[in-house]
Amino acid sequence: MKIAAIEVYGYELTYAHGEYVMSGGRAAQSQASTLVRLVTDSGEEGWGESCTLGGTYLPAFAGGTRESVRAMAPALIGLDPTNLALIHQQMNAVLLGQESAKSAIDIACWDLLGKTAGLPIARLIGGIAQPDFPLYEAVPLSSPAAMAEFVRLRQREGINRFQLKVGNDPYEDAERTRRVVEACDKDAVIVADANGGWNVQAAVVAVREMAGLDIIVEQPCRDTADCALVQRMSSLPLSMDESVVNAAELYRAKYDAGAVSVNIKLARVGGITGAVRMRDLAQDLGMTIVIEDVWGGDVTSAAVAHVAASTRAEALLHASFFNDWTKEHVAGYQPRSEQGRGTAPQAPGLGIKVDRDLLGQPLFRVDCHE
């Protein structure tokens, strides 16, 4: 099997709850997502997706993701997509970093590998460790009353795990968190996520004001070393996210910052391949894990589902199905959550079927004739 062509599609993903707001004024009603289709010489296709959540969340943006795929594509034509080691070797030989673009290609390769083996991806990356798993939903940054009402409404749909957005004024953030805790059931899992939005002083004030609440604080400052300073003055468990980009940072997160949990986003670590490597390290380190991506739709949710389903139940804090958060569905709104829990598709590869008629013409195509 050889890659004969690589196509890139773009589409807009609209946030299902109006406006998605994070710390520092980062807000959007929609995001530009990128789909990659690998076509083999035998006519098989594999799909991958990467969505950057704008250009200020991580050092990546939709245009850069697409141009990075364009730059790497000629080096991949003619390669066996099921040989993931060679695929990553060639991508790294063309571009340093650019994990968002590499993630979409990696996911598409795993889709093809699963189809070739006749197995769902989850069975190829460790097996089905749990038939279903808990999902969380983000609570956009707003007034304390509005955030409390958001969780009340979502609890009616079976969600009882929430990541509430904080990271602005620490006193207001503490009030937001208290109101959400009061609105939630006693068994709810609540994470106060600053997305690196506090400086050290604000973060210290925030964790002092939140002391005694049954919550996890996530990524209070942008840098791991600053998070470590804050954690020394905090009684709350710490989760790390944006600054954990490789194994070395994972070790720093645990042993320097004292983190007990880590968020693993596929597009931040180069796709399913990097996520599985990081997940297995975190499991061995005794940390809990959130499996998700930066943003996305059906294809992203399917990829996340396979990694989550193959993660040990005691290690998985929760996962995210972004196709529950967005309105557009390119694969029939599959996989589908139920009462706050997700499952991995059972068909080979990603286990979903992308409807190309919904996408229109590709933004570009690179094939063996170029």
PDB file of C-alpha atoms in Angstrom, residues 78-247:
ATOM      1  CA  GLY A  78       4.681   6.834  -2.334  1.00  0.00           C
ATOM      2  CA  LEU A  79       5.158   5.836   1.312  1.00  0.00           C
ATOM      3  CA  ASP A  80       3.258   3.070   3.101  1.00  0.00           C
ATOM      4  CA  PRO A  81       0.798   4.908   5.405  1.00  0.00           C
ATOM      5  CA  THR A  82       0.693   1.934   7.780  1.00  0.00           C
ATOM      6  CA  ASN A  83       4.410   2.392   8.546  1.00  0.00           C
ATOM      7  CA  LEU A  84       3.911   5.142  11.132  1.00  0.00           C
ATOM      8  CA  ALA A  85       7.587   5.276  12.113  1.00  0.00           C
ATOM      9  CA  LEU A  86       8.626   6.112   8.561  1.00  0.00           C
ATOM     10  CA  ILE A  87       5.765   8.601   8.131  1.00  0.00           C
ATOM     11  CA  HIS A  88       6.878  10.555  11.213  1.00  0.00           C
ATOM     12  CA  GLN A  89      10.526  10.301  10.180  1.00  0.00           C
ATOM     13  CA  GLN A  90       9.710  11.903   6.835  1.00  0.00           C
ATOM     14  CA  MET A  91       7.458  14.580   8.329  1.00  0.00           C
ATOM     15  CA  ASN A  92      10.168  15.517  10.836  1.00  0.00           C
ATOM     16  CA  ALA A  93      12.733  15.658   8.047  1.00  0.00           C
ATOM     17  CA  VAL A  94      10.659  18.357   6.341  1.00  0.00           C
ATOM     18  CA  LEU A  95       9.386  20.420   9.288  1.00  0.00           C
ATOM     19  CA  LEU A  96      10.372  20.908  12.906  1.00  0.00           C
ATOM     20  CA  GLY A  97       7.369  20.994  15.226  1.00  0.00           C
ATOM     21  CA  GLN A  98       4.072  21.793  13.455  1.00  0.00           C
ATOM     22  CA  GLU A  99       2.388  19.066  15.510  1.00  0.00           C
ATOM     23  CA  SER A 100      -1.080  20.251  14.535  1.00  0.00           C
ATOM     24  CA  ALA A 101      -0.491  19.353  10.883  1.00  0.00           C
ATOM     25  CA  LYS A 102       1.359  16.146  11.733  1.00  0.00           C
ATOM     26  CA  SER A 103      -1.560  15.102  13.943  1.00  0.00           C
ATOM     27  CA  ALA A 104      -4.066  15.200  11.079  1.00  0.00           C
ATOM     28  CA  ILE A 105      -1.774  13.091   8.894  1.00  0.00           C
ATOM     29  CA  ASP A 106      -1.029  10.683  11.739  1.00  0.00           C
ATOM     30  CA  ILE A 107      -4.727  10.135  12.473  1.00  0.00           C
ATOM     31  CA  ALA A 108      -5.400   9.457   8.772  1.00  0.00           C
ATOM     32  CA  CYS A 109      -2.582   6.888   8.744  1.00  0.00           C
ATOM     33  CA  TRP A 110      -4.025   5.138  11.789  1.00  0.00           C
ATOM     34  CA  ASP A 111      -7.418   5.101  10.048  1.00  0.00           C
ATOM     35  CA  LEU A 112      -5.813   3.293   7.106  1.00  0.00           C
ATOM     36  CA  LEU A 113      -3.853   0.930   9.361  1.00  0.00           C
ATOM     37  CA  GLY A 114      -7.040  -0.086  11.147  1.00  0.00           C
ATOM     38  CA  LYS A 115      -8.869  -0.637   7.876  1.00  0.00           C
ATOM     39  CA  THR A 116      -5.984  -2.726   6.552  1.00  0.00           C
ATOM     40  CA  ALA A 117      -5.917  -4.844   9.722  1.00  0.00           C
ATOM     41  CA  GLY A 118      -9.710  -5.046   9.857  1.00  0.00           C
ATOM     42  CA  LEU A 119      -9.658  -3.727  13.424  1.00  0.00           C
ATOM     43  CA  PRO A 120     -10.732  -0.531  15.223  1.00  0.00           C
ATOM     44  CA  ILE A 121      -7.797   1.668  16.208  1.00  0.00           C
ATOM     45  CA  ALA A 122      -8.406   1.084  19.926  1.00  0.00           C
ATOM     46  CA  ARG A 123      -7.507  -2.582  19.526  1.00  0.00           C
ATOM     47  CA  LEU A 124      -4.216  -1.637  17.867  1.00  0.00           C
ATOM     48  CA  ILE A 125      -3.099   0.766  20.616  1.00  0.00           C
ATOM     49  CA  GLY A 126      -3.650  -1.393  23.664  1.00  0.00           C
ATOM     50  CA  GLY A 127      -7.091  -2.954  23.337  1.00  0.00           C
ATOM     51  CA  ILE A 128     -10.457  -2.004  24.812  1.00  0.00           C
ATOM     52  CA  ALA A 129      -9.679  -1.235  28.446  1.00  0.00           C
ATOM     53  CA  GLN A 130     -13.167   0.111  29.100  1.00  0.00           C
ATOM     54  CA  PRO A 131     -16.310  -0.266  26.965  1.00  0.00           C
ATOM     55  CA  ASP A 132     -17.456   3.252  27.817  1.00  0.00           C
ATOM     56  CA  PHE A 133     -15.850   6.204  29.561  1.00  0.00           C
ATOM     57  CA  PRO A 134     -16.813   9.530  31.175  1.00  0.00           C
ATOM     58  CA  LEU A 135     -16.915  12.765  29.186  1.00  0.00           C
ATOM     59  CA  TYR A 136     -16.532  16.321  30.410  1.00  0.00           C
ATOM     60  CA  GLU A 137     -17.869  19.576  29.064  1.00  0.00           C
ATOM     61  CA  ALA A 138     -16.245  23.000  29.202  1.00  0.00           C
ATOM     62  CA  VAL A 139     -18.068  25.913  30.836  1.00  0.00           C
ATOM     63  CA  PRO A 140     -17.280  29.156  28.984  1.00  0.00           C
ATOM     64  CA  LEU A 141     -16.023  32.039  31.095  1.00  0.00           C
ATOM     65  CA  SER A 142     -18.919  34.289  32.031  1.00  0.00           C
ATOM     66  CA  SER A 143     -20.606  35.691  35.123  1.00  0.00           C
ATOM     67  CA  PRO A 144     -20.816  33.390  38.154  1.00  0.00           C
ATOM     68  CA  ALA A 145     -24.587  33.124  37.760  1.00  0.00           C
ATOM     69  CA  ALA A 146     -24.387  32.290  34.043  1.00  0.00           C
ATOM     70  CA  MET A 147     -21.743  29.611  34.603  1.00  0.00           C
ATOM     71  CA  ALA A 148     -23.782  28.037  37.398  1.00  0.00           C
ATOM     72  CA  GLU A 149     -26.861  27.971  35.168  1.00  0.00           C
ATOM     73  CA  PHE A 150     -24.834  26.385  32.343  1.00  0.00           C
ATOM     74  CA  VAL A 151     -23.866  23.414  34.522  1.00  0.00           C
ATOM     75  CA  ARG A 152     -27.422  23.010  35.799  1.00  0.00           C
ATOM     76  CA  LEU A 153     -28.674  22.696  32.227  1.00  0.00           C
ATOM     77  CA  ARG A 154     -25.904  20.325  31.148  1.00  0.00           C
ATOM     78  CA  GLN A 155     -26.430  18.082  34.192  1.00  0.00           C
ATOM     79  CA  ARG A 156     -29.932  17.422  32.862  1.00  0.00           C
ATOM     80  CA  GLU A 157     -28.241  15.869  29.815  1.00  0.00           C
ATOM     81  CA  GLY A 158     -26.229  13.513  32.003  1.00  0.00           C
ATOM     82  CA  ILE A 159     -22.982  15.511  32.176  1.00  0.00           C
ATOM     83  CA  ASN A 160     -21.445  15.626  35.652  1.00  0.00           C
ATOM     84  CA  ARG A 161     -17.837  16.533  34.800  1.00  0.00           C
ATOM     85  CA  PHE A 162     -17.046  20.141  34.047  1.00  0.00           C
ATOM     86  CA  GLN A 163     -14.016  22.204  33.102  1.00  0.00           C
ATOM     87  CA  LEU A 164     -14.901  25.758  34.006  1.00  0.00           C
ATOM     88  CA  LYS A 165     -12.949  28.536  32.383  1.00  0.00           C
ATOM     89  CA  VAL A 166     -11.198  30.937  34.756  1.00  0.00           C
ATOM     90  CA  GLY A 167      -7.923  32.881  34.557  1.00  0.00           C
ATOM     91  CA  ASN A 168      -8.970  36.526  34.769  1.00  0.00           C
ATOM     92  CA  ASP A 169      -9.510  38.378  38.075  1.00  0.00           C
ATOM     93  CA  PRO A 170      -8.705  35.802  40.783  1.00  0.00           C
ATOM     94  CA  TYR A 171     -11.407  36.970  43.196  1.00  0.00           C
ATOM     95  CA  GLU A 172     -14.085  36.820  40.514  1.00  0.00           C
ATOM     96  CA  ASP A 173     -12.721  33.450  39.380  1.00  0.00           C
ATOM     97  CA  ALA A 174     -13.031  32.117  42.921  1.00  0.00           C
ATOM     98  CA  GLU A 175     -16.640  33.272  43.032  1.00  0.00           C
ATOM     99  CA  ARG A 176     -17.333  31.637  39.659  1.00  0.00           C
ATOM    100  CA  THR A 177     -15.887  28.393  40.973  1.00  0.00           C
ATOM    101  CA  ARG A 178     -17.863  28.472  44.230  1.00  0.00           C
ATOM    102  CA  ARG A 179     -21.115  29.077  42.362  1.00  0.00           C
ATOM    103  CA  VAL A 180     -20.445  26.184  39.994  1.00  0.00           C
ATOM    104  CA  VAL A 181     -19.574  23.847  42.886  1.00  0.00           C
ATOM    105  CA  GLU A 182     -22.844  24.811  44.600  1.00  0.00           C
ATOM    106  CA  ALA A 183     -24.803  24.154  41.395  1.00  0.00           C
ATOM    107  CA  CYS A 184     -23.284  20.698  40.801  1.00  0.00           C
ATOM    108  CA  ASP A 185     -24.192  17.329  42.238  1.00  0.00           C
ATOM    109  CA  LYS A 186     -21.932  16.120  45.035  1.00  0.00           C
ATOM    110  CA  ASP A 187     -20.297  13.467  42.820  1.00  0.00           C
ATOM    111  CA  ALA A 188     -19.412  15.955  40.060  1.00  0.00           C
ATOM    112  CA  VAL A 189     -15.809  16.341  38.927  1.00  0.00           C
ATOM    113  CA  ILE A 190     -14.929  20.027  38.600  1.00  0.00           C
ATOM    114  CA  VAL A 191     -11.766  21.467  37.081  1.00  0.00           C
ATOM    115  CA  ALA A 192     -10.992  25.205  37.259  1.00  0.00           C
ATOM    116  CA  ASP A 193      -8.959  25.793  34.106  1.00  0.00           C
ATOM    117  CA  ALA A 194      -7.057  29.071  33.771  1.00  0.00           C
ATOM    118  CA  ASN A 195      -5.485  28.105  30.419  1.00  0.00           C
ATOM    119  CA  GLY A 196      -2.301  29.760  31.673  1.00  0.00           C
ATOM    120  CA  GLY A 197      -4.139  33.054  32.090  1.00  0.00           C
ATOM    121  CA  TRP A 198      -2.940  34.049  35.591  1.00  0.00           C
ATOM    122  CA  ASN A 199       0.431  35.494  36.480  1.00  0.00           C
ATOM    123  CA  VAL A 200       2.047  34.042  39.602  1.00  0.00           C
ATOM    124  CA  GLN A 201       0.542  36.601  41.965  1.00  0.00           C
ATOM    125  CA  ALA A 202      -2.988  36.214  40.616  1.00  0.00           C
ATOM    126  CA  ALA A 203      -2.682  32.431  40.671  1.00  0.00           C
ATOM    127  CA  VAL A 204      -1.565  32.416  44.311  1.00  0.00           C
ATOM    128  CA  VAL A 205      -4.544  34.601  45.242  1.00  0.00           C
ATOM    129  CA  ALA A 206      -6.888  32.341  43.256  1.00  0.00           C
ATOM    130  CA  VAL A 207      -5.794  29.073  44.878  1.00  0.00           C
ATOM    131  CA  ARG A 208      -5.942  30.737  48.303  1.00  0.00           C
ATOM    132  CA  GLU A 209      -9.511  31.916  47.643  1.00  0.00           C
ATOM    133  CA  MET A 210     -10.540  28.488  46.288  1.00  0.00           C
ATOM    134  CA  ALA A 211      -9.004  26.529  49.179  1.00  0.00           C
ATOM    135  CA  GLY A 212     -11.392  23.971  50.638  1.00  0.00           C
ATOM    136  CA  LEU A 213     -13.395  23.469  47.434  1.00  0.00           C
ATOM    137  CA  ASP A 214     -13.517  19.973  45.960  1.00  0.00           C
ATOM    138  CA  ILE A 215     -11.904  20.930  42.650  1.00  0.00           C
ATOM    139  CA  ILE A 216      -8.796  20.474  40.518  1.00  0.00           C
ATOM    140  CA  VAL A 217      -6.874  23.555  39.333  1.00  0.00           C
ATOM    141  CA  GLU A 218      -5.591  23.310  35.770  1.00  0.00           C
ATOM    142  CA  GLN A 219      -2.646  25.168  34.202  1.00  0.00           C
ATOM    143  CA  PRO A 220      -2.760  28.276  36.423  1.00  0.00           C
ATOM    144  CA  CYS A 221       0.219  29.899  34.645  1.00  0.00           C
ATOM    145  CA  ARG A 222       1.619  29.447  31.160  1.00  0.00           C
ATOM    146  CA  ASP A 223       5.013  28.115  32.263  1.00  0.00           C
ATOM    147  CA  THR A 224       5.534  24.879  34.204  1.00  0.00           C
ATOM    148  CA  ALA A 225       8.042  26.524  36.558  1.00  0.00           C
ATOM    149  CA  ASP A 226       5.516  29.216  37.499  1.00  0.00           C
ATOM    150  CA  CYS A 227       2.863  26.560  38.076  1.00  0.00           C
ATOM    151  CA  ALA A 228       5.319  24.855  40.421  1.00  0.00           C
ATOM    152  CA  LEU A 229       5.696  28.063  42.446  1.00  0.00           C
ATOM    153  CA  VAL A 230       1.930  28.385  42.747  1.00  0.00           C
ATOM    154  CA  GLN A 231       1.468  24.741  43.718  1.00  0.00           C
ATOM    155  CA  ARG A 232       3.835  25.167  46.673  1.00  0.00           C
ATOM    156  CA  MET A 233       1.300  27.601  48.126  1.00  0.00           C
ATOM    157  CA  SER A 234      -1.802  25.589  47.226  1.00  0.00           C
ATOM    158  CA  SER A 235      -3.731  22.793  48.943  1.00  0.00           C
ATOM    159  CA  LEU A 236      -5.615  21.940  45.726  1.00  0.00           C
ATOM    160  CA  PRO A 237      -4.634  19.166  43.301  1.00  0.00           C
ATOM    161  CA  LEU A 238      -2.956  20.436  40.124  1.00  0.00           C
ATOM    162  CA  SER A 239      -3.516  19.363  36.524  1.00  0.00           C
ATOM    163  CA  MET A 240      -1.229  20.425  33.683  1.00  0.00           C
ATOM    164  CA  ASP A 241      -2.083  20.971  30.045  1.00  0.00           C
ATOM    165  CA  GLU A 242      -0.629  23.491  27.597  1.00  0.00           C
ATOM    166  CA  SER A 243       2.994  23.395  28.743  1.00  0.00           C
ATOM    167  CA  VAL A 244       3.265  19.583  28.597  1.00  0.00           C
ATOM    168  CA  VAL A 245       4.417  18.983  25.030  1.00  0.00           C
ATOM    169  CA  ASN A 246       6.818  16.039  25.436  1.00  0.00           C
ATOM    170  CA  ALA A 247       8.038  13.400  27.890  1.00  0.00           C
TER     171      ALA A 247
END
